[in-house]
PDB file of C-alpha atoms in Angstrom:
ATOM      1  CA  MET A   1      -1.894  16.085  -3.207  1.00 48.00           C
ATOM      2  CA  THR A   2       1.734  15.562  -4.216  1.00 49.00           C
ATOM      3  CA  ASP A   3       4.736  15.495  -1.887  1.00 48.00           C
ATOM      4  CA  THR A   4       7.185  18.221  -2.960  1.00 51.00           C
ATOM      5  CA  SER A   5      10.267  16.785  -1.186  1.00 57.00           C
ATOM      6  CA  THR A   6      13.375  16.267  -3.283  1.00 68.00           C
ATOM      7  CA  GLU A   7      13.909  12.885  -4.945  1.00 71.00           C
ATOM      8  CA  ALA A   8      16.858  12.206  -2.636  1.00 70.00           C
ATOM      9  CA  ASN A   9      14.395  11.952   0.239  1.00 91.00           C
ATOM     10  CA  PHE A  10      12.661   8.932  -1.273  1.00 96.00           C
ATOM     11  CA  ILE A  11      13.298   5.264  -1.831  1.00 96.00           C
ATOM     12  CA  HIS A  12      12.008   4.215  -5.237  1.00 96.00           C
ATOM     13  CA  SER A  13      10.425   0.797  -5.702  1.00 96.00           C
ATOM     14  CA  ARG A  14       8.504  -0.482  -8.760  1.00 95.00           C
ATOM     15  CA  GLY A  15       8.070   3.091  -9.884  1.00 95.00           C
ATOM     16  CA  MET A  16       6.594   4.162  -6.525  1.00 97.00           C
ATOM     17  CA  LYS A  17       8.060   6.635  -4.021  1.00 97.00           C
ATOM     18  CA  PHE A  18       8.486   5.956  -0.306  1.00 97.00           C
ATOM     19  CA  PRO A  19       9.701   8.704   2.044  1.00 97.00           C
ATOM     20  CA  ASP A  20      13.097   7.651   3.378  1.00 95.00           C
ATOM     21  CA  ASP A  21      12.157   7.637   7.055  1.00 94.00           C
ATOM     22  CA  PRO A  22      14.601   5.426   9.011  1.00 91.00           C
ATOM     23  CA  THR A  23      12.188   5.186  11.944  1.00 90.00           C
ATOM     24  CA  ILE A  24       9.763   3.286   9.680  1.00 92.00           C
ATOM     25  CA  LEU A  25      11.888   1.757   6.903  1.00 92.00           C
ATOM     26  CA  ARG A  26      14.561  -0.370   8.538  1.00 88.00           C
ATOM     27  CA  GLY A  27      16.866  -3.245   7.634  1.00 87.00           C
ATOM     28  CA  ARG A  28      15.270  -5.841   5.409  1.00 90.00           C
ATOM     29  CA  VAL A  29      12.330  -3.616   4.433  1.00 91.00           C
ATOM     30  CA  ARG A  30      14.685  -0.899   3.135  1.00 93.00           C
ATOM     31  CA  LYS A  31      16.782  -3.439   1.248  1.00 94.00           C
ATOM     32  CA  LEU A  32      13.816  -5.142  -0.407  1.00 95.00           C
ATOM     33  CA  LEU A  33      12.262  -1.832  -1.417  1.00 96.00           C
ATOM     34  CA  ARG A  34      15.497  -0.743  -3.078  1.00 95.00           C
ATOM     35  CA  GLN A  35      15.707  -4.103  -4.889  1.00 95.00           C
ATOM     36  CA  ASN A  36      12.113  -3.874  -6.162  1.00 94.00           C
ATOM     37  CA  SER A  37      11.442  -7.131  -4.324  1.00 93.00           C
ATOM     38  CA  TYR A  38       9.344  -6.036  -1.349  1.00 95.00           C
ATOM     39  CA  GLU A  39       6.021  -7.951  -1.102  1.00 93.00           C
ATOM     40  CA  THR A  40       6.819  -9.620  -4.429  1.00 94.00           C
ATOM     41  CA  LYS A  41       4.284 -12.442  -4.210  1.00 95.00           C
ATOM     42  CA  GLU A  42       1.525 -10.160  -2.966  1.00 96.00           C
ATOM     43  CA  SER A  43       2.299  -7.615  -5.681  1.00 96.00           C
ATOM     44  CA  GLU A  44       2.186 -10.206  -8.458  1.00 96.00           C
ATOM     45  CA  ALA A  45      -1.124 -11.509  -7.110  1.00 97.00           C
ATOM     46  CA  ALA A  46      -2.628  -8.025  -6.905  1.00 97.00           C
ATOM     47  CA  LEU A  47      -1.570  -7.085 -10.419  1.00 96.00           C
ATOM     48  CA  ARG A  48      -3.142 -10.300 -11.724  1.00 96.00           C
ATOM     49  CA  VAL A  49      -6.381  -9.918  -9.788  1.00 97.00           C
ATOM     50  CA  VAL A  50      -7.185  -6.217  -9.386  1.00 98.00           C
ATOM     51  CA  ARG A  51      -8.875  -4.485 -12.311  1.00 97.00           C
ATOM     52  CA  GLU A  52      -9.637  -0.934 -13.338  1.00 96.00           C
ATOM     53  CA  GLY A  53     -12.680   0.342 -11.466  1.00 97.00           C
ATOM     54  CA  ASP A  54     -12.354  -2.073  -8.523  1.00 98.00           C
ATOM     55  CA  ARG A  55     -13.149  -0.923  -5.004  1.00 98.00           C
ATOM     56  CA  VAL A  56     -10.420  -2.440  -2.835  1.00 98.00           C
ATOM     57  CA  ILE A  57     -10.498  -2.940   0.917  1.00 98.00           C
ATOM     58  CA  GLU A  58      -7.148  -3.712   2.540  1.00 98.00           C
ATOM     59  CA  LEU A  59      -6.797  -5.159   6.029  1.00 97.00           C
ATOM     60  CA  GLY A  60      -3.305  -4.484   7.322  1.00 95.00           C
ATOM     61  CA  GLY A  61      -1.841  -1.411   5.646  1.00 95.00           C
ATOM     62  CA  GLY A  62       1.830  -1.921   6.554  1.00 94.00           C
ATOM     63  CA  VAL A  63       3.954   0.880   5.077  1.00 96.00           C
ATOM     64  CA  GLY A  64       1.343   1.674   2.415  1.00 97.00           C
ATOM     65  CA  TYR A  65       2.955  -0.490  -0.249  1.00 98.00           C
ATOM     66  CA  MET A  66       0.000  -2.538  -1.484  1.00 98.00           C
ATOM     67  CA  SER A  67      -2.506   0.311  -1.342  1.00 98.00           C
ATOM     68  CA  THR A  68      -0.135   2.477  -3.368  1.00 98.00           C
ATOM     69  CA  LEU A  69       0.555  -0.327  -5.841  1.00 98.00           C
ATOM     70  CA  VAL A  70      -3.080  -1.023  -6.707  1.00 98.00           C
ATOM     71  CA  ALA A  71      -4.109   2.643  -6.602  1.00 98.00           C
ATOM     72  CA  SER A  72      -1.300   3.706  -8.956  1.00 97.00           C
ATOM     73  CA  LYS A  73      -1.039   0.694 -11.287  1.00 96.00           C
ATOM     74  CA  ARG A  74      -4.657  -0.331 -11.835  1.00 95.00           C
ATOM     75  CA  GLN A  75      -6.789   2.853 -11.850  1.00 93.00           C
ATOM     76  CA  VAL A  76      -9.067   1.500  -9.166  1.00 98.00           C
ATOM     77  CA  ALA A  77     -12.074   3.485  -8.024  1.00 98.00           C
ATOM     78  CA  SER A  78     -10.766   3.455  -4.448  1.00 98.00           C
ATOM     79  CA  VAL A  79      -8.569   1.702  -1.925  1.00 98.00           C
ATOM     80  CA  HIS A  80      -9.558   1.819   1.728  1.00 98.00           C
ATOM     81  CA  SER A  81      -6.846   0.503   4.026  1.00 98.00           C
ATOM     82  CA  PHE A  82      -7.364  -0.356   7.712  1.00 98.00           C
ATOM     83  CA  GLU A  83      -4.196  -0.413   9.805  1.00 97.00           C
ATOM     84  CA  ALA A  84      -4.048  -1.020  13.561  1.00 95.00           C
ATOM     85  CA  ASN A  85      -0.630   0.535  14.245  1.00 94.00           C
ATOM     86  CA  PRO A  86      -1.176   4.255  14.908  1.00 95.00           C
ATOM     87  CA  ASN A  87       2.521   4.989  14.314  1.00 93.00           C
ATOM     88  CA  LEU A  88       2.179   3.904  10.677  1.00 95.00           C
ATOM     89  CA  ILE A  89      -0.802   6.087   9.764  1.00 97.00           C
ATOM     90  CA  PRO A  90       1.114   9.358   9.150  1.00 97.00           C
ATOM     91  CA  TYR A  91       3.692   7.471   7.087  1.00 97.00           C
ATOM     92  CA  ILE A  92       1.074   5.766   4.917  1.00 98.00           C
ATOM     93  CA  CYS A  93      -0.522   9.167   4.297  1.00 98.00           C
ATOM     94  CA  ARG A  94       2.886  10.516   3.250  1.00 98.00           C
ATOM     95  CA  VAL A  95       3.347   7.608   0.838  1.00 98.00           C
ATOM     96  CA  HIS A  96      -0.038   8.214  -0.755  1.00 98.00           C
ATOM     97  CA  ALA A  97       0.707  11.928  -1.045  1.00 98.00           C
ATOM     98  CA  ALA A  98       4.190  11.343  -2.494  1.00 97.00           C
ATOM     99  CA  ASN A  99       2.628   9.262  -5.250  1.00 97.00           C
ATOM    100  CA  GLY A 100      -0.097  11.800  -6.001  1.00 97.00           C
ATOM    101  CA  LEU A 101      -2.948   9.502  -5.020  1.00 97.00           C
ATOM    102  CA  SER A 102      -6.421  10.803  -4.300  1.00 96.00           C
ATOM    103  CA  ASN A 103      -8.138   7.401  -4.428  1.00 96.00           C
ATOM    104  CA  ALA A 104      -6.235   5.780  -1.523  1.00 98.00           C
ATOM    105  CA  HIS A 105      -7.378   6.194   2.078  1.00 98.00           C
ATOM    106  CA  VAL A 106      -6.230   4.835   5.439  1.00 98.00           C
ATOM    107  CA  THR A 107      -8.046   4.427   8.759  1.00 98.00           C
ATOM    108  CA  ASN A 108      -6.448   3.619  12.108  1.00 98.00           C
ATOM    109  CA  ALA A 109      -8.745   0.749  13.076  1.00 97.00           C
ATOM    110  CA  ILE A 110      -9.380  -2.948  12.656  1.00 95.00           C
ATOM    111  CA  LEU A 111     -12.572  -4.664  11.582  1.00 96.00           C
ATOM    112  CA  GLY A 112     -14.517  -7.118  13.704  1.00 94.00           C
ATOM    113  CA  PRO A 113     -17.941  -8.670  14.203  1.00 92.00           C
ATOM    114  CA  ALA A 114     -18.942  -5.863  16.596  1.00 93.00           C
ATOM    115  CA  PRO A 115     -17.610  -2.379  17.425  1.00 95.00           C
ATOM    116  CA  GLY A 116     -15.334  -1.933  20.410  1.00 96.00           C
ATOM    117  CA  LYS A 117     -11.707  -1.422  21.432  1.00 96.00           C
ATOM    118  CA  VAL A 118      -8.659  -3.686  21.429  1.00 94.00           C
ATOM    119  CA  ASP A 119      -5.095  -3.423  22.730  1.00 93.00           C
ATOM    120  CA  PHE A 120      -2.446  -3.182  20.012  1.00 91.00           C
ATOM    121  CA  HIS A 121       1.222  -3.624  20.902  1.00 90.00           C
ATOM    122  CA  VAL A 122       3.809  -1.579  18.991  1.00 88.00           C
ATOM    123  CA  ARG A 123       7.381  -2.876  18.786  1.00 84.00           C
ATOM    124  CA  ALA A 124      10.720  -1.438  17.643  1.00 79.00           C
ATOM    125  CA  GLN A 125      10.526  -3.674  14.571  1.00 76.00           C
ATOM    126  CA  ILE A 126       7.396  -1.878  13.540  1.00 74.00           C
ATOM    127  CA  LEU A 127       6.002  -4.542  11.217  1.00 70.00           C
ATOM    128  CA  SER A 128       6.128  -7.123  14.029  1.00 76.00           C
ATOM    129  CA  SER A 129       3.609  -5.111  16.034  1.00 82.00           C
ATOM    130  CA  SER A 130       0.409  -6.999  16.775  1.00 80.00           C
ATOM    131  CA  MET A 131      -2.504  -7.591  19.161  1.00 80.00           C
ATOM    132  CA  THR A 132      -0.544 -10.457  20.739  1.00 81.00           C
ATOM    133  CA  ARG A 133       1.800 -10.131  23.718  1.00 81.00           C
ATOM    134  CA  PHE A 134       4.913 -12.287  23.338  1.00 80.00           C
ATOM    135  CA  GLU A 135       6.016 -14.394  26.258  1.00 80.00           C
ATOM    136  CA  GLY A 136       9.038 -12.943  28.038  1.00 81.00           C
ATOM    137  CA  GLU A 137       9.175  -9.665  26.108  1.00 83.00           C
ATOM    138  CA  ASP A 138       9.570  -6.280  27.783  1.00 83.00           C
ATOM    139  CA  PRO A 139       6.239  -4.449  28.010  1.00 81.00           C
ATOM    140  CA  PRO A 140       5.669  -2.959  24.546  1.00 83.00           C
ATOM    141  CA  GLU A 141       4.108   0.396  23.711  1.00 88.00           C
ATOM    142  CA  THR A 142       0.379  -0.354  23.838  1.00 92.00           C
ATOM    143  CA  HIS A 143      -2.511   1.562  22.256  1.00 93.00           C
ATOM    144  CA  GLN A 144      -6.268   1.101  22.411  1.00 95.00           C
ATOM    145  CA  ILE A 145      -7.477   0.809  18.825  1.00 96.00           C
ATOM    146  CA  ASP A 146     -11.017   1.103  17.492  1.00 97.00           C
ATOM    147  CA  VAL A 147     -12.712  -2.050  16.263  1.00 97.00           C
ATOM    148  CA  LEU A 148     -15.210  -1.160  13.533  1.00 97.00           C
ATOM    149  CA  ASP A 149     -18.235  -3.260  12.662  1.00 97.00           C
ATOM    150  CA  ALA A 150     -17.132  -5.210   9.579  1.00 96.00           C
ATOM    151  CA  ALA A 151     -20.620  -5.619   8.150  1.00 95.00           C
ATOM    152  CA  GLY A 152     -21.229  -1.881   8.352  1.00 97.00           C
ATOM    153  CA  VAL A 153     -17.882  -1.024   6.748  1.00 98.00           C
ATOM    154  CA  PHE A 154     -18.441  -3.500   3.901  1.00 97.00           C
ATOM    155  CA  ALA A 155     -21.956  -2.158   3.359  1.00 97.00           C
ATOM    156  CA  GLU A 156     -20.655   1.414   3.174  1.00 97.00           C
ATOM    157  CA  LEU A 157     -17.649   0.754   0.921  1.00 98.00           C
ATOM    158  CA  ASN A 158     -19.137  -2.113  -1.142  1.00 98.00           C
ATOM    159  CA  PRO A 159     -15.681  -3.538  -1.958  1.00 98.00           C
ATOM    160  CA  THR A 160     -15.096  -5.793  -4.950  1.00 98.00           C
ATOM    161  CA  VAL A 161     -11.611  -6.970  -3.874  1.00 98.00           C
ATOM    162  CA  LEU A 162     -10.193  -7.810  -0.450  1.00 98.00           C
ATOM    163  CA  ILE A 163      -6.449  -7.728   0.296  1.00 98.00           C
ATOM    164  CA  CYS A 164      -5.525  -9.059   3.729  1.00 97.00           C
ATOM    165  CA  ASP A 165      -2.252  -9.475   5.639  1.00 94.00           C
ATOM    166  CA  ILE A 166      -2.953  -9.375   9.369  1.00 91.00           C
ATOM    167  CA  GLU A 167      -0.301 -11.662  10.869  1.00 85.00           C
ATOM    168  CA  GLY A 168      -2.444 -14.669  11.743  1.00 88.00           C
ATOM    169  CA  ALA A 169      -5.615 -12.824  12.780  1.00 90.00           C
ATOM    170  CA  GLU A 170      -7.150 -13.928   9.460  1.00 95.00           C
ATOM    171  CA  VAL A 171      -8.254 -17.206  11.033  1.00 94.00           C
ATOM    172  CA  ASP A 172     -10.698 -15.400  13.334  1.00 93.00           C
ATOM    173  CA  LEU A 173     -11.620 -12.427  11.147  1.00 95.00           C
ATOM    174  CA  ILE A 174     -12.174 -13.847   7.647  1.00 97.00           C
ATOM    175  CA  PRO A 175     -15.057 -16.174   8.633  1.00 96.00           C
ATOM    176  CA  THR A 176     -16.897 -13.182  10.181  1.00 95.00           C
ATOM    177  CA  LEU A 177     -16.663 -10.944   7.097  1.00 96.00           C
ATOM    178  CA  PRO A 178     -19.498 -10.480   4.574  1.00 95.00           C
ATOM    179  CA  LEU A 179     -17.627 -11.916   1.589  1.00 97.00           C
ATOM    180  CA  ALA A 180     -20.560 -12.648  -0.721  1.00 95.00           C
ATOM    181  CA  ASN A 181     -20.256  -9.495  -2.845  1.00 95.00           C
ATOM    182  CA  LEU A 182     -16.498  -9.730  -3.438  1.00 98.00           C
ATOM    183  CA  ARG A 183     -15.237 -10.452  -6.941  1.00 98.00           C
ATOM    184  CA  ALA A 184     -11.816 -11.547  -5.667  1.00 98.00           C
ATOM    185  CA  ALA A 185      -9.525 -11.683  -2.646  1.00 98.00           C
ATOM    186  CA  ILE A 186      -5.815 -11.977  -1.882  1.00 98.00           C
ATOM    187  CA  ILE A 187      -4.817 -13.310   1.522  1.00 97.00           C
ATOM    188  CA  GLU A 188      -1.407 -13.845   3.049  1.00 96.00           C
ATOM    189  CA  LEU A 189      -1.875 -16.901   5.220  1.00 96.00           C
ATOM    190  CA  HIS A 190       0.265 -17.554   8.307  1.00 95.00           C
ATOM    191  CA  PRO A 191       0.141 -21.360   8.624  1.00 95.00           C
ATOM    192  CA  GLN A 192       3.013 -21.328  11.105  1.00 93.00           C
ATOM    193  CA  TRP A 193       0.607 -19.681  13.560  1.00 91.00           C
ATOM    194  CA  ILE A 194      -2.883 -20.791  12.532  1.00 94.00           C
ATOM    195  CA  GLY A 195      -2.058 -24.410  11.620  1.00 96.00           C
ATOM    196  CA  PRO A 196      -3.882 -26.669   9.150  1.00 97.00           C
ATOM    197  CA  GLU A 197      -7.240 -26.239  10.880  1.00 97.00           C
ATOM    198  CA  GLY A 198      -6.914 -22.467  10.595  1.00 97.00           C
ATOM    199  CA  VAL A 199      -5.962 -22.656   6.921  1.00 97.00           C
ATOM    200  CA  ASN A 200      -8.993 -24.844   6.227  1.00 97.00           C
ATOM    201  CA  LYS A 201     -11.195 -22.410   8.138  1.00 98.00           C
ATOM    202  CA  VAL A 202     -10.067 -19.513   5.926  1.00 98.00           C
ATOM    203  CA  PHE A 203     -10.536 -21.534   2.726  1.00 98.00           C
ATOM    204  CA  ALA A 204     -13.984 -22.659   3.853  1.00 98.00           C
ATOM    205  CA  ALA A 205     -15.096 -19.065   4.432  1.00 98.00           C
ATOM    206  CA  PHE A 206     -14.281 -18.122   0.845  1.00 98.00           C
ATOM    207  CA  MET A 207     -15.733 -21.310  -0.601  1.00 97.00           C
ATOM    208  CA  ASN A 208     -18.977 -20.768   1.298  1.00 97.00           C
ATOM    209  CA  ALA A 209     -19.128 -17.246  -0.171  1.00 98.00           C
ATOM    210  CA  GLY A 210     -18.836 -18.635  -3.706  1.00 97.00           C
ATOM    211  CA  LEU A 211     -15.166 -17.790  -4.306  1.00 98.00           C
ATOM    212  CA  ALA A 212     -12.729 -20.392  -5.636  1.00 97.00           C
ATOM    213  CA  TYR A 213      -8.986 -20.817  -5.228  1.00 97.00           C
ATOM    214  CA  TYR A 214      -7.284 -18.964  -8.116  1.00 97.00           C
ATOM    215  CA  HIS A 215      -4.043 -20.705  -9.017  1.00 95.00           C
ATOM    216  CA  ARG A 216      -2.609 -17.942 -11.226  1.00 94.00           C
ATOM    217  CA  GLY A 217      -2.685 -15.440  -8.384  1.00 95.00           C
ATOM    218  CA  SER A 218      -1.456 -17.797  -5.659  1.00 97.00           C
ATOM    219  CA  HIS A 219       2.086 -18.562  -4.549  1.00 96.00           C
ATOM    220  CA  ASN A 220       3.121 -20.299  -1.340  1.00 95.00           C
ATOM    221  CA  LYS A 221       1.436 -18.471   1.578  1.00 96.00           C
ATOM    222  CA  VAL A 222      -0.156 -15.837  -0.673  1.00 97.00           C
ATOM    223  CA  VAL A 223      -3.515 -17.213  -1.801  1.00 98.00           C
ATOM    224  CA  ALA A 224      -5.915 -15.671  -4.308  1.00 98.00           C
ATOM    225  CA  PHE A 225      -9.613 -16.365  -4.705  1.00 98.00           C
ATOM    226  CA  ARG A 226     -11.912 -15.359  -7.550  1.00 98.00           C
ATOM    227  CA  ARG A 227     -15.595 -15.790  -8.226  1.00 95.00           C
ATOM    228  CA  GLU A 228     -14.930 -16.559 -11.904  1.00 88.00           C
ATOM    229  CA  TRP A 229     -11.712 -17.475 -13.747  1.00 82.00           C
TER     230      TRP A 229
END
């Protein structure tokens, strides 16, 4: 499906189209998109790591940037994105449609070791929304979000590449995921929140699954892993 809106209604970034919705795209995000510099490190890592035919699972869909990038630039078999913020789901669907993608999908849920529900707090700065309540903040808009069984999702989708940016939750989630069948992974670490012990915990999970640090796809907090390189 292709979005038939006029070109003036879009922001163009790296050859991709993003509906110009000021309720979603604000401030720095708008500026970086226009400058082709949004998610630069993650984009460079993905374009180095993801190959034609890959089945990509993305944890943390954001505004649909990474799922659109890999689905449109690498002819992947599929991208399945899991995003906790319900207010972003319609926008991500619009982004996929605007770029004519049929191989990119989004689900309003997070993955975990067992199914259930979790509170997710939505903030005015939409990309700062999270499962964490900040001390002293006014009560945010809160939604109950589905937690899907990670093992079941991985078994169903059989992903070859993992892309993950979940604002510090990687320290608890990554070690619970069935990583053994992945060919590669790209993780944005948040050392300012998870500390050195958390970083080591994430690295250990990939090492135990047989994946090694991949220097060509890594830069600062964006870390790539590959089974062979």
